[in-house]
Amino acid sequence: MNNVSDKLKVALILDNLEICKWQKDALDYAKDLIDIRVILNCQNTKIDRNLKKHFLYYLLNFLSLKNKKTIKEYFKPRNTIIENFYSDYELGWQIIPKKNLNVLKAENITVVIKFGMNLLKINDELSSFNIFSFHHGNPSKYRGRPAGFYEILNNEKKVGVIVQLLSNGIDKGDVYAFSEAQIFNYSYKKTAISFFSISRFMLRDAVLNFRTKSPIQLKKSGRNFKLPGNLLVIFFFLKIISNFTKRITYGLFFEKKWKVALSSEKINLSKETRLSAENFSALPINNKYNFYADPFFTNDGKYLRLEALKKFSGLGDLLEIDINNFKVQKVLFSGNHYSYPFSFCYDNEEYLLPEVASHSSPYFLNVSKGDGKKIYIRGLEEKRIVDTTLLNYRGYIYLFFGERRDAQNVLNLWISKSLRDNFSPHPSTPICINPSFARMGGSIIVEEGLLYRFGQNNENKYGEHINIMKILEISPQDYKEIPCGSISISGFMGPHTVNLNTNLKKIVLDYYEEKFSLFAGYRRLISKLLRK
C-alpha cells in the first residue's frame, strides 16, 4: 500500500495548527496507510479551569503530563487544505460549523483524526464521518480523565490505550485499536511517558482494523472519572512518595537472587502450569558471581549457556556449563555485559545470538566454526535490542526482539529470507504491546505442529512469571497470537526465561528470591556506570 491512491483520505482536527510529539509520531508510523488532505483548525478551544477546586491537579499535570511526549509543535504539511474555524459551544460540547465540513465531502474524506478540541458534539452533519479519537485508559474500567491517575491510585498494574470512533457518549464508541502500557507506581510522569510512547503504534493498527471492518470487542462499562479535587491529589502525592521511598530502599538494600535449574516436570503449554522447586536440580553458583539467569540449551543438549552476573561489577558474563557435571563451567564472553545467549541451528550449523544491547548492535556467531567472528545483523546495525529470539520457519527467518527504550511494553518482529540477508520490519510489527506478554522469555516451542511463544510477565515485578502465547498465524504478511497458558513456581518469583531441550523432555529455567544485601545499591550503581 505505497501508492497515494491506496491510502485512506483523512482529515485532522487540531487547535491552532499545533500537534503533540506522540501524535506526530503516530501519524509518521501510519504514513503508509493515510493521506492527510485536510486540517480542520479550531481557533477558539478554551479550557474552563476551576483553580480553587483543582489547583493541585493542575500542578500535577504540569509536572507529569507535560513531558517530552506532549511537547507541541507547529504542523502544516504540504499540499494540505487548512480549514480555519471557530467552534460553537453547547453545554460544554464544541460543535464544528456545518459550512466548515463541506471541504470533507469535497475531498472524499474517509476518516477524521481528532487531535484537538475538547468534547466534540457529533451532530447530524458530522455523523456521516468516521472520527478517530485516542483515549488513554481501558474503558472497561476507566472512562473519562485524567489518564493514568486513578489507575495508580487504585494500584493497577497497567493502563490501557484505545483508538475509538467518537460517539456522543464518553468513551463509548467502537474500538479499533487497544494496547496496554506499564504503570510505574512511584512516578506519574514515567507512567505518562509509558502510555504516550505506545500510542505512536496504535493509529496504524486502528486504520488496518477499520479497513477490514474488524472492531475490537471491548467492554465500555467503566466508571466515568472526573478531575480530582485538591484533597484527593494530596493523597495521590503521598502515595507516590511512599512508593518512591520503597523503591529507593529496595534499590539500596535488596536484590533479586536468581538461580538456574533443570527440571523434568511436564509443562502444559495450553494451561496454567505451577512448578515445584522441590523437583529442581539447581546449578551451583561460582563464588565470583552473584546469580545465574537466562539459561538456554546448546543444540546438542549437552551444555547450558547462561548469564552469570559478576558480584563487584554488576556485568554479565556468558558461561557454558556441562549438563552432566555442573562444576564444569567455561566463560564464553566477559568484559562487557552479556545476557540471553539464544542458540539456534541454521544449515546444520549452530549459532549463538547473545544480548549485547549495552555496548553493541546485535550480532551472531557461528559456534560450529568456533572462529569468534561477529556477524552483524543486517538492517539492525543502528539498533540496540534485547532478548532477541530467532525462528526459522517455512523458508523465512523471523526475529522477535524488544528495543531498550520500551522492551517491557513492546515486542517487534522483523523478517528476512536468509540469515545473512537484510532484515526488515514485518507488516504486523509491533506484534505485542502489553507488559504482560511483550518481552521474550525463551525459544519458540514447536509441539505437535503448533507454535508457542514465551513472554515475560513484567506488569508488576520484573520476571514475575512466564505467560504463554499460541501463535495462530505467522507468514511474511500476517502474525496472530493469543494467550493460552502460563508458567510459575511455588514459593518463588519467576521464571523469566524457560527453554526445553530438543525432545521436550527436560526444561531449564531461572527463578529468584528477593534478598537483603548491603552491596545491592553499590552493584546497581557500578553496573549502570559500566554499561554506559
XYZ file of C-alpha atoms in Angstrom:
532
model
C 0.000 0.000 0.000
C 2.540 2.542 -1.176
C 0.510 4.426 -3.785
C -1.330 7.546 -2.623
C -4.474 6.233 -4.298
C -4.422 3.193 -1.989
C -4.310 5.264 1.172
C -7.207 6.432 3.310
C -8.002 10.079 2.751
C -8.011 11.606 6.200
C -8.538 14.946 7.891
C -7.077 16.118 11.191
C -8.718 18.189 13.875
C -6.130 20.454 15.510
C -6.051 23.505 17.737
C -4.113 26.420 16.260
C -2.153 24.080 13.948
C -0.348 22.504 16.901
C 0.328 18.828 17.481
C 1.982 16.851 20.306
C 5.081 14.766 19.662
C 3.316 11.457 20.320
C 0.566 12.470 17.869
C 3.129 13.395 15.213
C 4.860 10.040 15.824
C 1.522 8.232 15.345
C 0.971 9.980 12.004
C 4.508 9.139 10.875
C 4.082 5.483 11.819
C 0.842 5.257 9.809
C 2.048 7.290 6.816
C 1.992 4.259 4.507
C -1.761 3.947 5.133
C -3.054 7.522 5.303
C -3.068 10.596 3.100
C -3.670 13.800 5.083
C -5.796 16.004 2.802
C -7.442 18.453 5.213
C -6.758 20.057 8.573
C -9.772 21.372 10.471
C -8.082 24.028 12.563
C -10.085 25.186 15.576
C -9.108 28.652 16.757
C -11.200 29.083 19.901
C -10.856 25.940 22.015
C -10.927 27.027 25.631
C -10.365 25.177 28.857
C -12.508 26.214 31.798
C -10.403 25.726 34.916
C -11.664 25.768 38.468
C -8.403 26.766 40.123
C -9.849 26.716 43.596
C -11.113 23.138 43.331
C -8.404 21.619 41.100
C -5.284 23.715 41.692
C -3.152 20.793 42.884
C -4.224 18.680 39.930
C -3.139 21.402 37.505
C 0.202 21.476 39.308
C 0.451 17.687 38.991
C -0.484 17.941 35.321
C 2.285 20.465 34.706
C 4.861 18.283 36.464
C 3.839 14.960 34.881
C 1.612 15.107 31.819
C 3.698 17.906 30.351
C 6.662 15.835 29.197
C 8.824 15.001 26.190
C 5.949 13.138 24.532
C 3.475 16.029 24.838
C 5.714 18.836 23.576
C 3.737 20.719 20.935
C 4.967 21.779 17.536
C 3.573 23.680 14.563
C 2.116 21.290 11.985
C 1.253 22.298 8.429
C 2.156 19.612 5.879
C 2.467 20.410 2.195
C -0.498 20.078 -0.160
C -2.955 20.060 2.710
C -6.064 22.200 2.834
C -6.305 24.272 6.017
C -9.888 24.988 7.086
C -9.845 27.519 9.916
C -12.962 27.818 12.052
C -14.392 28.967 15.343
C -16.437 26.299 17.073
C -19.848 26.821 18.580
C -20.427 25.744 22.189
C -23.364 23.852 23.664
C -23.276 22.952 27.379
C -19.513 22.365 27.317
C -19.547 20.491 23.984
C -17.875 22.005 20.923
C -19.585 21.988 17.535
C -17.876 22.349 14.160
C -19.962 24.704 11.978
C -21.678 22.986 9.070
C -20.083 25.275 6.480
C -16.623 24.081 7.541
C -17.499 20.434 6.926
C -18.178 20.886 3.233
C -14.469 20.523 2.479
C -14.535 16.982 3.899
C -17.153 15.933 1.370
C -15.365 17.703 -1.454
C -12.133 15.823 -0.666
C -13.888 12.469 -0.130
C -12.516 12.184 3.390
C -12.913 8.700 4.881
C -11.589 9.220 8.409
C -11.176 12.276 10.640
C -8.480 12.019 13.319
C -9.199 14.150 16.368
C -6.037 15.602 17.907
C -7.594 18.878 19.039
C -10.696 20.425 20.673
C -12.328 19.173 23.862
C -15.657 17.327 23.909
C -16.861 17.227 20.311
C -20.580 17.094 19.595
C -21.436 14.549 16.885
C -24.356 16.317 15.228
C -26.188 15.238 12.062
C -23.661 16.902 9.773
C -20.682 15.214 11.476
C -22.271 11.795 11.973
C -21.598 10.797 8.354
C -17.838 10.829 9.019
C -15.719 8.316 10.949
C -13.903 10.229 13.683
C -10.947 8.524 15.392
C -10.017 9.650 18.871
C -7.396 8.398 21.341
C -8.322 7.620 24.942
C -5.644 6.795 27.492
C -7.450 4.355 29.734
C -9.213 1.000 29.458
C -12.918 1.899 29.006
C -14.000 -1.357 30.616
C -12.764 0.151 33.907
C -11.602 3.735 33.361
C -13.524 6.208 31.242
C -13.136 9.961 31.479
C -9.954 11.544 32.818
C -7.199 12.159 33.822
C -5.147 9.489 32.093
C -3.335 7.125 34.446
C -4.209 8.994 37.644
C -6.890 6.717 39.037
C -5.054 3.616 37.808
C -2.083 4.494 40.043
C -4.405 5.442 42.881
C -6.141 2.054 42.651
C -2.886 0.036 42.441
C -3.448 -1.115 38.876
C -0.538 -2.742 37.078
C -1.323 -1.494 33.567
C -3.004 1.445 31.854
C -4.975 0.940 28.666
C -4.819 2.964 25.450
C -7.510 2.831 22.757
C -8.339 4.377 19.415
C -12.105 4.637 19.117
C -14.765 6.030 16.855
C -16.309 9.021 18.568
C -19.901 8.994 19.713
C -21.838 11.358 21.953
C -21.221 9.065 24.916
C -17.971 9.477 26.868
C -15.577 6.734 25.642
C -18.471 4.663 24.306
C -17.572 4.368 20.606
C -16.393 1.306 18.696
C -12.748 0.485 19.487
C -10.353 -0.186 16.596
C -7.061 -0.433 18.500
C -6.283 -1.459 22.072
C -2.999 -1.865 23.937
C -1.709 -1.573 27.481
C 1.341 0.098 28.983
C 3.295 -0.494 32.157
C 2.447 1.573 35.226
C 5.244 2.952 37.393
C 3.567 3.373 40.768
C 6.334 5.669 42.009
C 6.161 8.154 39.103
C 3.141 9.648 37.360
C 5.443 11.254 34.764
C 7.128 7.970 33.885
C 3.724 6.292 33.641
C 2.514 9.036 31.286
C 5.580 8.688 29.078
C 4.906 4.930 29.012
C 1.356 5.221 27.678
C 2.134 8.122 25.342
C 5.072 6.137 23.929
C 2.980 3.135 22.880
C 0.358 5.461 21.365
C 2.602 6.017 18.363
C 1.853 2.481 17.113
C -1.881 2.499 17.534
C -3.214 4.749 14.801
C -1.782 2.371 12.221
C -3.455 -0.598 13.925
C -6.753 1.292 14.015
C -6.581 2.066 10.293
C -5.801 -1.563 9.440
C -8.699 -2.835 11.551
C -11.009 -0.158 10.153
C -10.201 -1.191 6.584
C -11.103 -4.802 7.337
C -14.155 -3.786 9.414
C -12.696 -5.507 12.480
C -13.538 -3.541 15.633
C -12.123 -4.885 18.883
C -14.642 -6.366 21.290
C -14.042 -4.425 24.494
C -16.477 -3.588 27.252
C -17.083 0.131 27.777
C -18.879 -0.033 31.108
C -16.177 1.533 33.260
C -16.786 4.410 35.639
C -16.662 7.886 34.086
C -13.969 9.553 36.193
C -13.687 13.319 36.671
C -10.798 15.625 37.514
C -9.690 15.004 41.120
C -10.105 17.631 43.825
C -7.218 19.009 45.866
C -7.675 16.576 48.776
C -7.524 13.535 46.506
C -4.407 14.895 44.795
C -2.732 15.293 48.216
C -3.487 11.627 48.892
C -2.097 10.781 45.437
C 1.126 12.708 46.145
C 1.555 10.853 49.456
C 1.034 7.519 47.688
C 3.639 8.370 45.041
C 6.132 9.490 47.715
C 5.554 6.297 49.702
C 6.037 4.108 46.627
C 9.154 6.047 45.599
C 10.637 5.667 49.102
C 10.020 1.915 48.981
C 11.691 1.747 45.574
C 14.799 3.608 46.765
C 15.033 1.416 49.868
C 14.715 -1.704 47.757
C 17.353 -0.461 45.299
C 19.838 0.245 48.095
C 19.411 -2.887 50.172
C 17.593 -5.622 48.260
C 18.260 -7.552 45.087
C 16.962 -10.496 43.143
C 18.934 -13.679 43.736
C 18.404 -15.569 40.510
C 19.102 -19.280 40.213
C 19.087 -21.632 37.245
C 17.755 -25.159 37.477
C 16.919 -28.208 35.391
C 13.609 -29.993 35.765
C 11.799 -32.919 34.198
C 8.349 -31.645 35.167
C 5.856 -31.539 32.314
C 4.671 -28.132 31.110
C 1.169 -27.960 29.665
C 1.594 -25.241 27.057
C -2.150 -24.561 26.822
C -2.878 -24.197 30.538
C -1.512 -22.724 33.744
C 1.466 -24.740 34.989
C 2.740 -24.263 38.535
C 6.105 -25.927 39.075
C 7.599 -27.091 42.349
C 11.175 -26.093 43.175
C 11.499 -29.346 45.138
C 11.822 -31.103 41.785
C 14.578 -28.792 40.518
C 18.256 -29.593 40.087
C 19.773 -26.174 40.810
C 23.159 -25.219 39.376
C 25.868 -24.260 41.915
C 26.906 -20.613 41.517
C 30.591 -19.810 41.267
C 31.786 -17.584 44.139
C 32.673 -14.676 41.856
C 29.103 -14.405 40.577
C 26.008 -13.003 42.260
C 23.478 -15.015 40.282
C 22.805 -17.125 37.192
C 19.914 -16.392 34.775
C 18.740 -16.564 31.122
C 19.546 -20.269 30.533
C 19.486 -21.979 27.122
C 20.348 -25.490 25.939
C 23.025 -25.921 23.306
C 21.815 -27.508 20.094
C 23.065 -30.975 21.086
C 21.582 -30.667 24.584
C 24.907 -31.448 26.287
C 25.545 -27.980 27.703
C 23.757 -24.971 29.103
C 24.564 -21.377 28.234
C 23.535 -18.632 30.640
C 24.205 -15.185 32.053
C 26.389 -15.017 35.173
C 26.350 -11.645 36.951
C 29.661 -10.616 38.500
C 29.481 -9.660 42.166
C 31.543 -6.491 42.058
C 30.949 -5.035 38.604
C 27.304 -5.992 38.050
C 28.164 -7.016 34.485
C 27.112 -10.319 32.977
C 29.460 -12.994 31.658
C 28.229 -15.768 29.393
C 29.009 -19.247 30.692
C 28.780 -22.702 29.154
C 28.096 -25.460 31.681
C 28.219 -29.246 31.271
C 24.703 -30.592 31.840
C 26.095 -33.766 33.448
C 28.665 -32.034 35.638
C 27.598 -28.567 36.782
C 31.084 -27.827 38.097
C 32.498 -27.818 34.563
C 31.904 -24.168 33.665
C 33.523 -22.290 30.790
C 33.494 -18.486 30.297
C 32.465 -17.672 26.718
C 32.322 -13.861 26.924
C 33.386 -11.366 29.557
C 34.337 -7.689 29.911
C 31.116 -6.026 28.738
C 27.596 -7.006 29.736
C 26.246 -10.133 28.055
C 22.959 -11.943 28.623
C 20.206 -14.023 26.945
C 22.536 -16.370 24.970
C 19.993 -17.564 22.428
C 21.225 -20.582 20.448
C 19.853 -21.862 17.141
C 20.682 -24.178 14.262
C 20.907 -22.978 10.649
C 22.111 -25.011 7.659
C 23.246 -27.756 10.062
C 25.499 -25.368 11.998
C 24.977 -23.935 15.475
C 24.884 -20.187 16.049
C 24.842 -18.016 19.166
C 22.891 -14.747 19.328
C 23.750 -13.048 22.648
C 22.160 -9.889 24.019
C 24.776 -7.125 23.752
C 22.490 -4.075 23.833
C 24.554 -2.246 26.467
C 27.580 -1.934 24.174
C 26.857 -3.082 20.620
C 24.408 -3.515 17.804
C 23.236 -7.156 17.505
C 25.323 -9.910 16.000
C 25.508 -13.679 15.930
C 28.456 -16.084 15.907
C 28.956 -19.434 14.217
C 29.636 -21.734 17.169
C 30.281 -24.708 14.919
C 33.209 -22.918 13.265
C 34.409 -21.504 16.571
C 36.260 -18.629 14.878
C 34.659 -15.945 17.101
C 33.764 -13.829 14.062
C 30.912 -11.399 14.730
C 28.270 -11.443 12.008
C 26.226 -8.281 12.453
C 22.529 -8.493 11.668
C 21.887 -6.539 8.501
C 19.170 -3.921 8.824
C 19.582 -3.639 12.606
C 23.034 -2.044 12.702
C 21.698 1.137 14.333
C 19.551 -0.551 16.971
C 20.196 -1.818 20.486
C 17.865 -4.743 21.011
C 17.145 -7.132 23.880
C 16.079 -10.759 24.332
C 16.369 -11.453 20.607
C 14.786 -14.761 19.616
C 15.021 -16.288 16.138
C 12.577 -18.579 14.383
C 13.491 -20.324 11.115
C 10.081 -21.236 9.724
C 8.870 -22.234 6.257
C 11.658 -20.547 4.353
C 11.823 -17.312 6.328
C 13.833 -16.064 9.302
C 11.789 -14.247 11.941
C 13.418 -12.120 14.656
C 11.457 -11.344 17.819
C 13.010 -8.587 19.954
C 12.472 -5.537 22.123
C 14.276 -2.218 21.949
C 15.990 -0.933 25.078
C 13.694 2.092 25.360
C 10.428 0.141 25.556
C 11.167 -3.594 25.736
C 8.838 -4.074 28.709
C 5.858 -2.869 26.659
C 6.611 -3.568 23.001
C 7.641 -6.681 21.028
C 8.915 -6.217 17.472
C 9.033 -8.745 14.653
C 11.453 -8.454 11.708
C 11.861 -10.836 8.797
C 14.389 -11.972 6.176
C 14.692 -14.666 3.531
C 18.149 -15.661 4.781
C 20.260 -15.282 7.881
C 22.717 -13.033 6.046
C 20.212 -11.038 4.018
C 18.817 -7.695 5.099
C 16.159 -7.851 7.826
C 13.140 -5.529 7.606
C 10.072 -4.870 9.763
C 7.247 -7.376 9.453
C 3.959 -5.743 8.301
C 2.367 -6.610 11.671
C 5.138 -5.206 13.867
C 4.892 -4.474 16.715
C 3.116 -7.763 17.355
C 2.510 -7.202 21.071
C 2.089 -4.032 23.159
C 1.478 -5.241 26.676
C 3.834 -5.643 29.692
C 2.185 -8.995 30.448
C 3.492 -10.656 27.273
C 5.821 -8.402 25.282
C 9.343 -9.297 26.411
C 10.636 -12.628 25.117
C 11.278 -15.368 27.667
C 12.858 -18.189 25.666
C 12.849 -20.000 22.355
C 9.721 -20.525 20.262
C 8.420 -24.013 21.074
C 7.018 -26.367 18.438
C 4.731 -29.061 19.833
C 2.501 -31.270 17.693
C 2.775 -28.802 14.824
C 1.738 -25.809 16.927
C 3.953 -22.825 17.791
C 4.147 -21.285 21.272
C 5.893 -18.106 22.392
C 7.080 -17.461 25.950
C 6.513 -13.875 27.128
C 7.735 -12.419 30.406
C 5.041 -11.053 32.699
C 6.570 -7.752 33.857
C 3.382 -5.897 34.686
C 4.071 -5.871 38.423
C 7.596 -7.058 39.214
C 10.300 -7.819 36.678
C 10.378 -11.533 35.932
C 7.194 -12.317 37.826
C 6.362 -15.370 35.705
C 6.004 -16.529 32.083
C 2.852 -16.170 30.021
C 2.446 -18.463 27.013
C 1.130 -17.238 23.668
C -0.139 -19.619 20.996
C 0.908 -18.417 17.539
C -2.150 -18.803 15.329
C -0.581 -17.467 12.157
C 2.918 -16.472 11.086
C 3.798 -15.640 7.489
C 5.564 -12.825 5.647
C 2.225 -10.982 5.564
C 0.456 -11.810 8.851
C 1.039 -12.564 12.504
C -1.583 -13.512 15.083
C -1.287 -14.906 18.612
C -3.464 -15.417 21.662
C -2.641 -16.054 25.351
C -3.168 -19.689 26.261
C -1.202 -20.559 29.418
C 1.406 -19.599 31.981
C 4.369 -20.965 33.956
C 5.011 -20.059 37.584
C 6.873 -21.578 40.538
C 5.505 -22.280 44.001
C 7.286 -20.210 46.630
C 9.454 -18.264 44.167
C 9.202 -15.471 41.622
C 9.849 -16.366 38.014
C 10.668 -17.858 35.698
C 11.554 -15.145 33.212
C 13.402 -17.463 30.820
C 12.321 -21.035 30.060
C 13.726 -23.410 27.476
C 13.121 -27.035 26.549
C 15.568 -29.490 25.047
C 15.008 -30.883 21.559
C 12.756 -33.769 22.639
C 10.821 -31.532 25.073
C 11.574 -33.912 27.954
C 13.715 -31.593 30.072
C 13.361 -27.910 30.893
C 15.842 -25.301 32.099
C 14.620 -22.147 33.772
C 15.519 -19.326 36.143
C 13.770 -18.141 39.317
C 14.544 -15.862 42.235
C 14.038 -14.703 45.770
C 14.480 -11.127 46.969
C 17.326 -10.916 49.497
C 18.765 -8.197 51.719
C 22.282 -7.071 50.770
C 24.429 -4.153 51.919
C 26.051 -4.145 48.479
C 22.857 -4.072 46.394
C 22.978 -0.316 45.770
C 26.705 -0.399 45.023
C 26.280 -3.152 42.432
C 23.430 -1.327 40.714
C 25.399 1.920 40.548
C 28.589 0.318 39.232
C 26.623 -1.713 36.701
C 24.908 1.388 35.303
C 28.182 3.282 35.057
C 29.969 0.424 33.280
C 27.132 -0.249 30.832
C 27.045 3.341 29.523
